[in-house]
XYZ file of C-alpha atoms in Angstrom:
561
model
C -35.705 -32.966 -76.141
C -32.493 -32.192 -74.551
C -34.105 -33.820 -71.108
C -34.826 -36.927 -73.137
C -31.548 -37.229 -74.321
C -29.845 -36.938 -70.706
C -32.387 -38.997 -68.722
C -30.506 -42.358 -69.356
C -27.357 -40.702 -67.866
C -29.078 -39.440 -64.886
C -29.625 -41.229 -61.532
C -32.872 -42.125 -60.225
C -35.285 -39.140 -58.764
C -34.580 -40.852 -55.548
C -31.085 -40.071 -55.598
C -30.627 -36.965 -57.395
C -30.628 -35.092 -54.038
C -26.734 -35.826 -54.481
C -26.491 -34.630 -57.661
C -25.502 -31.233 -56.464
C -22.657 -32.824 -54.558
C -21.181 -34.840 -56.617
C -20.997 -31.311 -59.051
C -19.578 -29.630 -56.337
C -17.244 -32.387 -55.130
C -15.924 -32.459 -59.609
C -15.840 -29.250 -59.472
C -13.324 -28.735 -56.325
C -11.230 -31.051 -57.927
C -10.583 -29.764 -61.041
C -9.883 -26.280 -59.539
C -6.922 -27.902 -57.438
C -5.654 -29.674 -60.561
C -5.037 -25.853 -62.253
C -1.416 -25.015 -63.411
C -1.587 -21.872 -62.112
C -3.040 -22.743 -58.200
C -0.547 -20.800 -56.008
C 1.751 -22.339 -53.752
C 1.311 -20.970 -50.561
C -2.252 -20.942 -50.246
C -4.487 -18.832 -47.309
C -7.909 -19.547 -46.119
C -10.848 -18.765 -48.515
C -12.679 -16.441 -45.365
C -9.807 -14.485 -45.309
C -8.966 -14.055 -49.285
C -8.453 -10.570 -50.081
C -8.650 -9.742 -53.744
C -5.471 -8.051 -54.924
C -3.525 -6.888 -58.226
C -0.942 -9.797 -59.407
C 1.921 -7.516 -60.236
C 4.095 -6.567 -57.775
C 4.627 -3.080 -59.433
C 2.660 -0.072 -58.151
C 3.078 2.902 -60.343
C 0.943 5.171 -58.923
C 0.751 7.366 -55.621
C 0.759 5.903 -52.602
C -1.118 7.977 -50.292
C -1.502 6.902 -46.027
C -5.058 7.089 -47.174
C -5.165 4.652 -50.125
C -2.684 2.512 -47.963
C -5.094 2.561 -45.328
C -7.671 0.984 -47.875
C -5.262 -1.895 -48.203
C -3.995 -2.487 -45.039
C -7.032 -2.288 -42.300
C -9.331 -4.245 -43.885
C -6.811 -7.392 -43.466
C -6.574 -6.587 -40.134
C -9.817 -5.892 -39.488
C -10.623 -9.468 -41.455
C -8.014 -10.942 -38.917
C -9.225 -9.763 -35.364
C -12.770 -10.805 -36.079
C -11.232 -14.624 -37.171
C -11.650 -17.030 -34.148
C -8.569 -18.660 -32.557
C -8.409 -22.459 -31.756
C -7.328 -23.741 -28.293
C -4.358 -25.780 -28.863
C -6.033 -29.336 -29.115
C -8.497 -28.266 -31.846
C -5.842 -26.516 -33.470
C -3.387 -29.380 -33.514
C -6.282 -32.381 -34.530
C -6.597 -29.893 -37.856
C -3.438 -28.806 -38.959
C -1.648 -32.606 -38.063
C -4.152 -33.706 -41.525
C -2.913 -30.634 -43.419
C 0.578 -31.108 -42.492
C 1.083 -34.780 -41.053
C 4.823 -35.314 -41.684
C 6.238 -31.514 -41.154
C 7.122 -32.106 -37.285
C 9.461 -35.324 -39.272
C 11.592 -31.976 -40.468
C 11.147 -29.721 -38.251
C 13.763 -28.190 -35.727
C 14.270 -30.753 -32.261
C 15.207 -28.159 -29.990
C 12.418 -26.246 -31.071
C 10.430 -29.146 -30.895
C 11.656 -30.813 -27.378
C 11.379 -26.996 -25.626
C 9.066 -25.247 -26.881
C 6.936 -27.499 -29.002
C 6.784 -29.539 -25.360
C 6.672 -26.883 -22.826
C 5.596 -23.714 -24.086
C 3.212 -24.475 -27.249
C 0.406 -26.125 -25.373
C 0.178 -23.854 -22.395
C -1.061 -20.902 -25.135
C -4.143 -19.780 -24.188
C -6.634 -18.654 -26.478
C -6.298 -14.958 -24.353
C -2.139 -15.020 -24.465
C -2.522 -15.040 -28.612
C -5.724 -12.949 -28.846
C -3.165 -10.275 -26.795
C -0.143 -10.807 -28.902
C -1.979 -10.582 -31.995
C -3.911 -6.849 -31.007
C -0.629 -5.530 -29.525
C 1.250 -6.475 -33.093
C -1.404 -4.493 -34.914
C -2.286 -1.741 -32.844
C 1.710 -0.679 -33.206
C 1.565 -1.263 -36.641
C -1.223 1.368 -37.256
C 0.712 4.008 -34.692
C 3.514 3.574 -36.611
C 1.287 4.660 -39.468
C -0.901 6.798 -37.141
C -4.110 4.990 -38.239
C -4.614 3.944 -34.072
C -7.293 7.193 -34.348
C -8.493 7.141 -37.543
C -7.506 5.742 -41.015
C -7.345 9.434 -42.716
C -5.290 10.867 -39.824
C -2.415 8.821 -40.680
C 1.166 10.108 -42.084
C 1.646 12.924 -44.117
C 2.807 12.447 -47.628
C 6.687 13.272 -47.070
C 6.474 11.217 -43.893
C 4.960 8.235 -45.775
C 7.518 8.517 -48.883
C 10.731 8.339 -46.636
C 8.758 4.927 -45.169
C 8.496 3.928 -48.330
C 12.233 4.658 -49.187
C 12.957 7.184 -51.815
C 17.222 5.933 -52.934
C 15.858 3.179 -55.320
C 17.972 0.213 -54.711
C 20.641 -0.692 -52.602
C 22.554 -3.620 -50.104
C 21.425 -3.158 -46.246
C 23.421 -4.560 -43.487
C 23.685 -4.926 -39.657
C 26.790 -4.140 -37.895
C 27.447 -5.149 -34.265
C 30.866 -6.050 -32.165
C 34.366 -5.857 -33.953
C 34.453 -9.666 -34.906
C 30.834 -9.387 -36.803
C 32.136 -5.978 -38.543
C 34.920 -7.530 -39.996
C 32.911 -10.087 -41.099
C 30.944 -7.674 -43.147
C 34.140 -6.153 -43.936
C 35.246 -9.231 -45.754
C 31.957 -9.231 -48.025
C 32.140 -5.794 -48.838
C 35.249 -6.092 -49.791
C 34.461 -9.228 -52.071
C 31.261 -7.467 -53.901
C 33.184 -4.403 -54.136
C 37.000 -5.682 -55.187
C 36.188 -8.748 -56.953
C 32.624 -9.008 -58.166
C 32.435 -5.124 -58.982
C 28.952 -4.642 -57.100
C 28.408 -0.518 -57.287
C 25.079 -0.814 -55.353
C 24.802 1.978 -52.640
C 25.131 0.201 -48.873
C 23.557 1.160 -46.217
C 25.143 -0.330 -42.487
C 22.540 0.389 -39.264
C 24.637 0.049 -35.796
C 23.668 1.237 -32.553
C 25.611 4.399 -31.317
C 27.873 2.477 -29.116
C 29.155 0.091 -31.474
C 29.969 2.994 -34.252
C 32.055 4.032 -31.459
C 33.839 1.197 -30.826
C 34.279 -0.418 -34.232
C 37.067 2.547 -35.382
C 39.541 1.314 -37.721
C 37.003 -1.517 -39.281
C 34.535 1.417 -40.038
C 37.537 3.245 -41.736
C 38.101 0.882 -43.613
C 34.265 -0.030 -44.664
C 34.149 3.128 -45.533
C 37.010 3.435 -47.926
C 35.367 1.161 -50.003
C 32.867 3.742 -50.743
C 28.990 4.142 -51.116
C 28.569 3.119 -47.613
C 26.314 5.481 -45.085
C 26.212 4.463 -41.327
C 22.484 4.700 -39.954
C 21.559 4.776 -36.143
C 19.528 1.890 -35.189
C 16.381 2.443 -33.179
C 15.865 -1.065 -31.863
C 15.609 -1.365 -28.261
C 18.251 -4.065 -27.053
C 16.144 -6.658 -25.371
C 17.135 -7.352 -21.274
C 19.171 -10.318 -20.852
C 18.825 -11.060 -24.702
C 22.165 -12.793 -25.895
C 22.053 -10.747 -29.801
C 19.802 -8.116 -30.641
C 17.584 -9.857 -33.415
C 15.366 -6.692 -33.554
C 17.947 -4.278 -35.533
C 17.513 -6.682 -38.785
C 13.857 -6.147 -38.608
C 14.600 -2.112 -37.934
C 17.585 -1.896 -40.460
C 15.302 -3.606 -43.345
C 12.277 -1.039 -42.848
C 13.612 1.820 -42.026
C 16.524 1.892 -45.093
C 16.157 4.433 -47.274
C 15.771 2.229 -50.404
C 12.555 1.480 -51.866
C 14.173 -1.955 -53.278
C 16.253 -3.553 -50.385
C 18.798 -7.155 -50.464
C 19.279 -7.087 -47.142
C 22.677 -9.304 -46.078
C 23.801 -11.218 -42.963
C 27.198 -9.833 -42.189
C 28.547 -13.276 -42.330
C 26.931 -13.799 -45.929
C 29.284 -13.824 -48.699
C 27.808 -13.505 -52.602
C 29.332 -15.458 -55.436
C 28.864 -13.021 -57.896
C 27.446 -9.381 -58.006
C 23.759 -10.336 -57.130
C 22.142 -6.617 -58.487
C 20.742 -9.065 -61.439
C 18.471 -10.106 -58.391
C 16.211 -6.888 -58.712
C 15.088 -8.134 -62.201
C 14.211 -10.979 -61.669
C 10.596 -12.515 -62.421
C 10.320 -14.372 -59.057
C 11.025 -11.208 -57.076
C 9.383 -9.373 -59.208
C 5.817 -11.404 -59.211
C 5.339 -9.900 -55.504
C 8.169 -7.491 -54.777
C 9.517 -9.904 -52.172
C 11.759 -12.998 -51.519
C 12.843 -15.440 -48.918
C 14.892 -18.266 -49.069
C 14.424 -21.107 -47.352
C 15.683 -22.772 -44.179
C 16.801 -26.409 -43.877
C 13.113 -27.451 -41.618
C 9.798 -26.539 -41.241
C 7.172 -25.088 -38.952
C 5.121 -28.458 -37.186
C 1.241 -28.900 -37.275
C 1.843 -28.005 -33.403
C 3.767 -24.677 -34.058
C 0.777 -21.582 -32.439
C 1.226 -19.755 -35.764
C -1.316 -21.684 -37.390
C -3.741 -20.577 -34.845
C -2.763 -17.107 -34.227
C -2.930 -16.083 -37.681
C -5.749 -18.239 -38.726
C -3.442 -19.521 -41.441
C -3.441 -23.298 -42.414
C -1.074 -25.203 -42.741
C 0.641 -26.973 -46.002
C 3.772 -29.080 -46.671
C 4.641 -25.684 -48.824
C 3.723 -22.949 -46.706
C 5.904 -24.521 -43.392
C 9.165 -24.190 -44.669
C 10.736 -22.443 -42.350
C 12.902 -18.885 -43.987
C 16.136 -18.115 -43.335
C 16.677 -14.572 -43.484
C 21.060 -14.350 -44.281
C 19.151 -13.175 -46.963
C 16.116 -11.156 -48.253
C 14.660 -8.992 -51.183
C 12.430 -6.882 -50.993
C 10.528 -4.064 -52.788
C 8.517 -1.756 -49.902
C 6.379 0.330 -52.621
C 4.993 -2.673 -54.078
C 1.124 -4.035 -54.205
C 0.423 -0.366 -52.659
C 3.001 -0.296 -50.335
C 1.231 -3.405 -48.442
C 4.644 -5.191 -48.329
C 6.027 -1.871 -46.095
C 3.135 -2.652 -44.104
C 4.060 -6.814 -43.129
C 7.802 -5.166 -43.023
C 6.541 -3.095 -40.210
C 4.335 -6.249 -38.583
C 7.899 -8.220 -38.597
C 9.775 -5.289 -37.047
C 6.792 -5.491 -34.270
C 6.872 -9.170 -34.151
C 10.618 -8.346 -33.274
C 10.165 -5.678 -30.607
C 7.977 -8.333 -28.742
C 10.409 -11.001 -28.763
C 9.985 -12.660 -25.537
C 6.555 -14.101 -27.254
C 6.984 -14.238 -31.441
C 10.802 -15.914 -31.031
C 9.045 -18.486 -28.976
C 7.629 -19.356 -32.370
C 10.020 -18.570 -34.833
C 13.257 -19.255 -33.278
C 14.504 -16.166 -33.799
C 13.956 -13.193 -36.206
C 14.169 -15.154 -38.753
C 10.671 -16.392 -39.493
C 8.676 -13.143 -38.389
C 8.988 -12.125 -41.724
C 6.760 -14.883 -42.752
C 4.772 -14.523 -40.060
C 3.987 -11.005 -41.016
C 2.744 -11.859 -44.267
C 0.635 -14.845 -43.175
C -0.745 -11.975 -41.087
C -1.901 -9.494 -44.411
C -2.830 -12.484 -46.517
C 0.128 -11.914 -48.368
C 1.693 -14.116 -50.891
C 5.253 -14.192 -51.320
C 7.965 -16.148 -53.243
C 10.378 -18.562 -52.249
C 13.483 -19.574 -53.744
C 12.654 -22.596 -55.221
C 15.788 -25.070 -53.982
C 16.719 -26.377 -50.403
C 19.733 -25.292 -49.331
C 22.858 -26.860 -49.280
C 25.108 -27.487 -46.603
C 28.908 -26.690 -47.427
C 32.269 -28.094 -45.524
C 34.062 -30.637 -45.327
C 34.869 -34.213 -44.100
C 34.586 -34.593 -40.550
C 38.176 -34.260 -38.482
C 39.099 -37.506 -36.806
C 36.725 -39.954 -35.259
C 32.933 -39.854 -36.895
C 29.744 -38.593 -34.967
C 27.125 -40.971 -34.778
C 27.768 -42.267 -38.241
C 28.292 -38.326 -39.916
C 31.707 -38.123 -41.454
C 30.827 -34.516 -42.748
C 30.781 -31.099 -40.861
C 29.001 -28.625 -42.496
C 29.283 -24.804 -41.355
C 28.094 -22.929 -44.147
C 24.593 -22.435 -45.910
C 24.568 -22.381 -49.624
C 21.404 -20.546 -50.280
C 20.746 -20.759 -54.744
C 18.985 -18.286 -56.888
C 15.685 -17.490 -58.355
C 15.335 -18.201 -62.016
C 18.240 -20.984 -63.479
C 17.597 -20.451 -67.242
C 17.705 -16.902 -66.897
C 20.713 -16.365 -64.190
C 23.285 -19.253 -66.223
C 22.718 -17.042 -69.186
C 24.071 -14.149 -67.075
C 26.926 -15.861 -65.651
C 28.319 -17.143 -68.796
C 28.064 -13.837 -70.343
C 29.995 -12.468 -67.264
C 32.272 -15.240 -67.935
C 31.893 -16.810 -64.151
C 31.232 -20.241 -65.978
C 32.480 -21.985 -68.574
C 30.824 -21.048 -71.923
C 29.645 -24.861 -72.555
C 28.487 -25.781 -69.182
C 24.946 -26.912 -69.194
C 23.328 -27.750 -65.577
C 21.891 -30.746 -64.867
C 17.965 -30.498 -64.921
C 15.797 -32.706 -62.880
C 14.331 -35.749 -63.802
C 11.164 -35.847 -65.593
C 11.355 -32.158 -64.956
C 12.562 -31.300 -67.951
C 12.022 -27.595 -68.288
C 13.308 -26.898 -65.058
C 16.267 -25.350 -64.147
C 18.133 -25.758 -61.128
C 19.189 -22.046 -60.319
C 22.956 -21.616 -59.593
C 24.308 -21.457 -55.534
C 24.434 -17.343 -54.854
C 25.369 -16.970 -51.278
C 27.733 -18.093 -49.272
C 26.154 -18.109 -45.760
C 29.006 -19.102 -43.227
C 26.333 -18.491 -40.521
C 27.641 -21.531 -38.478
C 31.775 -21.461 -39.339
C 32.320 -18.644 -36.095
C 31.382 -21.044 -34.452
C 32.342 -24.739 -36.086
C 35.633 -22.846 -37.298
C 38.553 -22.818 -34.616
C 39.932 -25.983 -36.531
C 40.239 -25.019 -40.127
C 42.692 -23.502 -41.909
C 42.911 -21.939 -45.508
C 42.500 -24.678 -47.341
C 40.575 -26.825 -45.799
C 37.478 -25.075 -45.049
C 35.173 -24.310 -48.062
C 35.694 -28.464 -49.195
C 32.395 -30.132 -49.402
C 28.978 -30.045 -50.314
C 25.798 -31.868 -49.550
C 22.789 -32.071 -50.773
C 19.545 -33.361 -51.985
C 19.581 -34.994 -55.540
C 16.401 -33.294 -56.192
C 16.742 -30.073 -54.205
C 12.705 -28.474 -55.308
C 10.722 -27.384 -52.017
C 7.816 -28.603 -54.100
C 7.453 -31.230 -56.761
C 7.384 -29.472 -60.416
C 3.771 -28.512 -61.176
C 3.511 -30.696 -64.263
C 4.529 -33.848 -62.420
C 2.435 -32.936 -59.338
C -0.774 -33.019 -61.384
C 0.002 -36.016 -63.283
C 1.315 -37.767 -60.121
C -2.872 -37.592 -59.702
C -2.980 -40.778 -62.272
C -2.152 -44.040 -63.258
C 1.553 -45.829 -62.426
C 3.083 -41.887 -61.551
C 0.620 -41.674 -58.579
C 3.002 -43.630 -56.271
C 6.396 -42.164 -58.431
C 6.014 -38.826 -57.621
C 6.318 -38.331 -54.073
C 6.720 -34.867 -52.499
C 10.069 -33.444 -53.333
C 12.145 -33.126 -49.892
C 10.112 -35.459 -47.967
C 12.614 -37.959 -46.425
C 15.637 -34.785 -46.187
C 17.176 -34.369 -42.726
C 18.542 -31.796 -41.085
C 20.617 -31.187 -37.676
C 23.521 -29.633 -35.697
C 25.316 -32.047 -33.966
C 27.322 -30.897 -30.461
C 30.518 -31.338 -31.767
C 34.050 -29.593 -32.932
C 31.476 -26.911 -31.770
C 28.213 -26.891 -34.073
C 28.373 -29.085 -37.329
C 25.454 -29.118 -39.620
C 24.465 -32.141 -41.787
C 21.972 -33.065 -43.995
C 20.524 -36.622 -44.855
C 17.883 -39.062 -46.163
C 16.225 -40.636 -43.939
C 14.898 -43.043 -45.867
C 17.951 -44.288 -47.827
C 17.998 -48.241 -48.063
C 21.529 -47.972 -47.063
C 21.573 -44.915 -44.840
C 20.764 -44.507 -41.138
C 17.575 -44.595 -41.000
C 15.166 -42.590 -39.170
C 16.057 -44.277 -35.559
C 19.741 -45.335 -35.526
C 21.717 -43.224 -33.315
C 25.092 -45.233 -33.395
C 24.737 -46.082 -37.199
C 28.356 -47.005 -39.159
C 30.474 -43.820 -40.647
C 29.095 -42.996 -44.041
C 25.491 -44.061 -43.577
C 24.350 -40.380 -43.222
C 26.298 -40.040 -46.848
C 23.988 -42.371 -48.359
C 20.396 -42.198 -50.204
C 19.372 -39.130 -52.213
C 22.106 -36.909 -50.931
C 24.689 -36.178 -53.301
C 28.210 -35.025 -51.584
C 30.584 -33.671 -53.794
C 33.805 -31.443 -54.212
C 32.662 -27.669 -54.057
C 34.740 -26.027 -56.714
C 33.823 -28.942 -58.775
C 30.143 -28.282 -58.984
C 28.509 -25.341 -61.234
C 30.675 -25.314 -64.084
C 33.749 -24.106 -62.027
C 31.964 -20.941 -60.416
C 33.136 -21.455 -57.009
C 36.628 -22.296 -58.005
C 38.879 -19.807 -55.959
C 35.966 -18.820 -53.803
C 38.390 -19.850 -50.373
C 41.487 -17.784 -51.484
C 39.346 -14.781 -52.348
C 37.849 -15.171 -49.173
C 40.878 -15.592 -46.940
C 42.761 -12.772 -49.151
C 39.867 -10.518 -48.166
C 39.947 -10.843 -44.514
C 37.731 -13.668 -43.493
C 37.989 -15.600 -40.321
C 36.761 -19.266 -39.216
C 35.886 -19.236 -35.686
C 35.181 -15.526 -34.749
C 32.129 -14.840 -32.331
């Protein structure tokens, strides 16, 4: 009966041999048009199953962690690496614009030079040696139940709850820190234990700014084990050290030069952090279809997963999904101690952290917006068509409904402001700008002033690393198809060589901009497009208004190495 009824819907006998193909082929697509597909996706032969919530409640034994831990690397070593040409043919359709926004130093060095000389060997070796000091570390290199005992685990695992981590270093980056202690201690009334890792030479030498650090109270001054890399000009390897061996379960790690808004403890309750017990934010580019990552840790690429992260800032929770996230905290602090190869991919510390959770299989979240770039108009004659000189990264928050309710109950907005949402997005939020990242001023700085420093800021109209779920499915059909083009795609990013570093941001594809070519375009074209620029303590309902007094009352500097 039922076959009768069917049979004029079903092809000829001839051709139903690609009946089970076309199933297939409807049935792949309507699993990539779920709401809930995750944004950083990871090959299906190395999928690990794994709890969703973050939270782990029960004991964390090195045996139990063990479970977790080896089979991802065991899944790992036995996954087969790509020489570079196969590699790059693959990941260039998974990713064929990313190089468009990716870093051109990185690019014209090592993206020239170094990236296609890596053998298949040279990454097999970097990838074992990573992992083999990951499980001594955890004393799993013999067997998996000979690992730490339980007191030695818990004090990995951190055992003072929650607390602010920072890196010290010479006297110029230590008053630096000064200054934002000072801020979340005197004016945003932050009571969060600190914790400050130095190496024993620079406690030494740092005297009256570590009196005064530690007047503020709550601070404790931890030896850093990091081994100073020969020849290296900044020991990137204490941030991996400081973050992993703090003694806080729950860790917001802080750039010295990284100055919060407000109080940011709301931060440890928040959904997005909370989803997977850890946070980056993001960095202005992303990794390139050509980057060795993709190979080494037999992770594809996608438009979301290469954004780069920028690690001023981080959150993390080490006891979460089993302790697993201790685990890619001790991969990065590897990653670190073997700089002479991993920074030849990551540029730096920054992006190990990443790295190391590629590595597990790990998901993690991002903060949702691009950054913006804060400063001011350019000092006498324009560069190449850029009349703005940006020195500071403006990294935003996690979860805008939820964090502007906070602020205008703290009363750091104005009771009736109401931020803009996002074009068809409607139930989006744009989260408010949290830290104030002056990672480039020390060195843009030696010009400005009080007063005409924090001025300016650019940024993308529509800020979202990725386009808004909703619109991204529906973007699938009819007229929006062509609308809704990925969020970000034409945004530009670089330092130009001048007044010392300035950083600027731009789109590329502006009708009346520069264009992705001119070099000696007229001043303002970089201004143009879907950039807005606007006065800073104009924006967000008036919650950076002061924010350059408070910060030259407390100390801070422009122009300190």
């Amino acid at each position: 009966m039922l076959g009768s009824v069917l049979r004029p819907y079903l092809p000829a006998r001839r051709d139903r041999i690609y009946l089970p193909l076309v199933v297939l082929a409807c049935v792949l697509f309507l699993l990539y048009l779920q709401p809930n597909r995750p944004s950083y996706g990871y090959p299906l032969s190395r999928a690990i199953v794994h709890q969703e919530g973050a939270t782990s409640d029960g004991l964390i034994t090195s045996a139990s962690l063990a479970q977790l831990a080896l089979p991802r690397f065991d899944k790992l070593l036995k996954s087969r690496i790509l020489d570079y040409d196969s590699s790059l043919a693959l990941e260039s359709i998974r990713c064929p614009h990313t190089h468009l926004q990716s870093n051109r130093d990185q690019l014209a060095n090592e993206g020239e030079h170094v990236w296609p000389t890596m053998t298949v060997r040279q990454l097999q070796d970097a990838r074992d040696k990573v992992i083999e000091r990951v499980k001594e570390r955890f004393g799993w290199s013999v067997r998996e139940d000979a690992g730490k005992s339980a007191s030695e685990l818990d004090e990995m695992l951190g055992t003072s709850g929650r607390g602010l981590v920072f890196t010290a270093g010479n006297k110029d980056t230590t008053s630096r820190l000064l200054t934002s202690l000072r801020i979340l201690r005197k004016r945003h009334g932050c009571t969060l234990p600190v914790e400050i890792f130095a190496y024993p030479s620079e406690m030494q030498a740092l005297r009256d700014v570590k009196t005064s650090i530690d007047e503020l109270g709550g601070v404790t001054w931890r030896e850093a084990q990091s081994v100073r890399a020969d020849g290296a000009w900044k020991s990137f390897g204490i941030k991996g050290d400081a973050i992993a061996r703090s003694s806080f379960s729950e860790v917001l790690y802080l750039d010295s030069d990284n100055v919060p808004l407000v109080d940011p403890t709301f931060l440890f309750d928040s959904p997005t952090y909370q989803k997977h017990g850890i946070v980056l934010w993001p960095d202005f580019n992303r990794d390139s279809a050509a980057n060795p990552v993709w190979r080494l840790l037999s992770h594809p690429c996608s438009p979301e997963a290469a954004w780069q992260a920028e690690s001023g800032q981080l959150l993390v929770d080490k006891r979460a999904r089993g302790g697993l996230n201790l685990v890619a905290l001790e991969v990065a602090r590897a990653m670190m101690e073997e700089e002479a190869f991993w920074f030849r991919l990551s540029g730096g510390d920054k992006d190990t952290f990443r790295f190391a959770f590629f590595l597990l299989s790990l998901p993690y979240s991002m903060a949702p917006l691009y950054p913006s770039a804060l400063g001011g108009p350019r000092l006498g004659r324009p560069y190449r068509g850029h009349t703005f000189c940006g020195h500071t990264m403006l990294q935003h928050g996690l979860d805008g409904s939820r964090e502007w309710d906070l602020l205008r109950k703290q009363g750091k907005v104005a009771d009736d402001f109401v931020p803009d949402r996002l074009g068809e997005a409607r139930d989006f939020v744009p989260p408010p700008p949290l830290f104030v990242h002056a990672n480039v001023l020390k060195h843009t700085g030696y010009a400005l002033k009080r007063g005409a420093t924090f001025k300016t800021v650019k940024r993308p109209r529509d800020a979202r690393l990725a386009p808004h779920a909703a619109a991204a499915r529906a973007s699938w059909f009819g007229s929006l198809r062509h609308a809704a083009a990925p969020a970000l795609e034409s945004i530009r990013q670089a330092g130009l060589p001048t007044q010392g570093i300035c950083v600027d941001v731009w789109d590329a594809a502006a009708v009346d901009g520069a264009g992705e070519k001119v070099e000696d375009a007229p001043a303002g074209a970089y201004e143009a497009g879907e950039v807005e620029v606007s006065a800073w303590e104009d924006e967000w309902g008036g919650l950076a208004r002061g924010f350059e007094e408070m910060y030259y009352d407390e100390g801070g500097v422009a122009g300190a190495w």
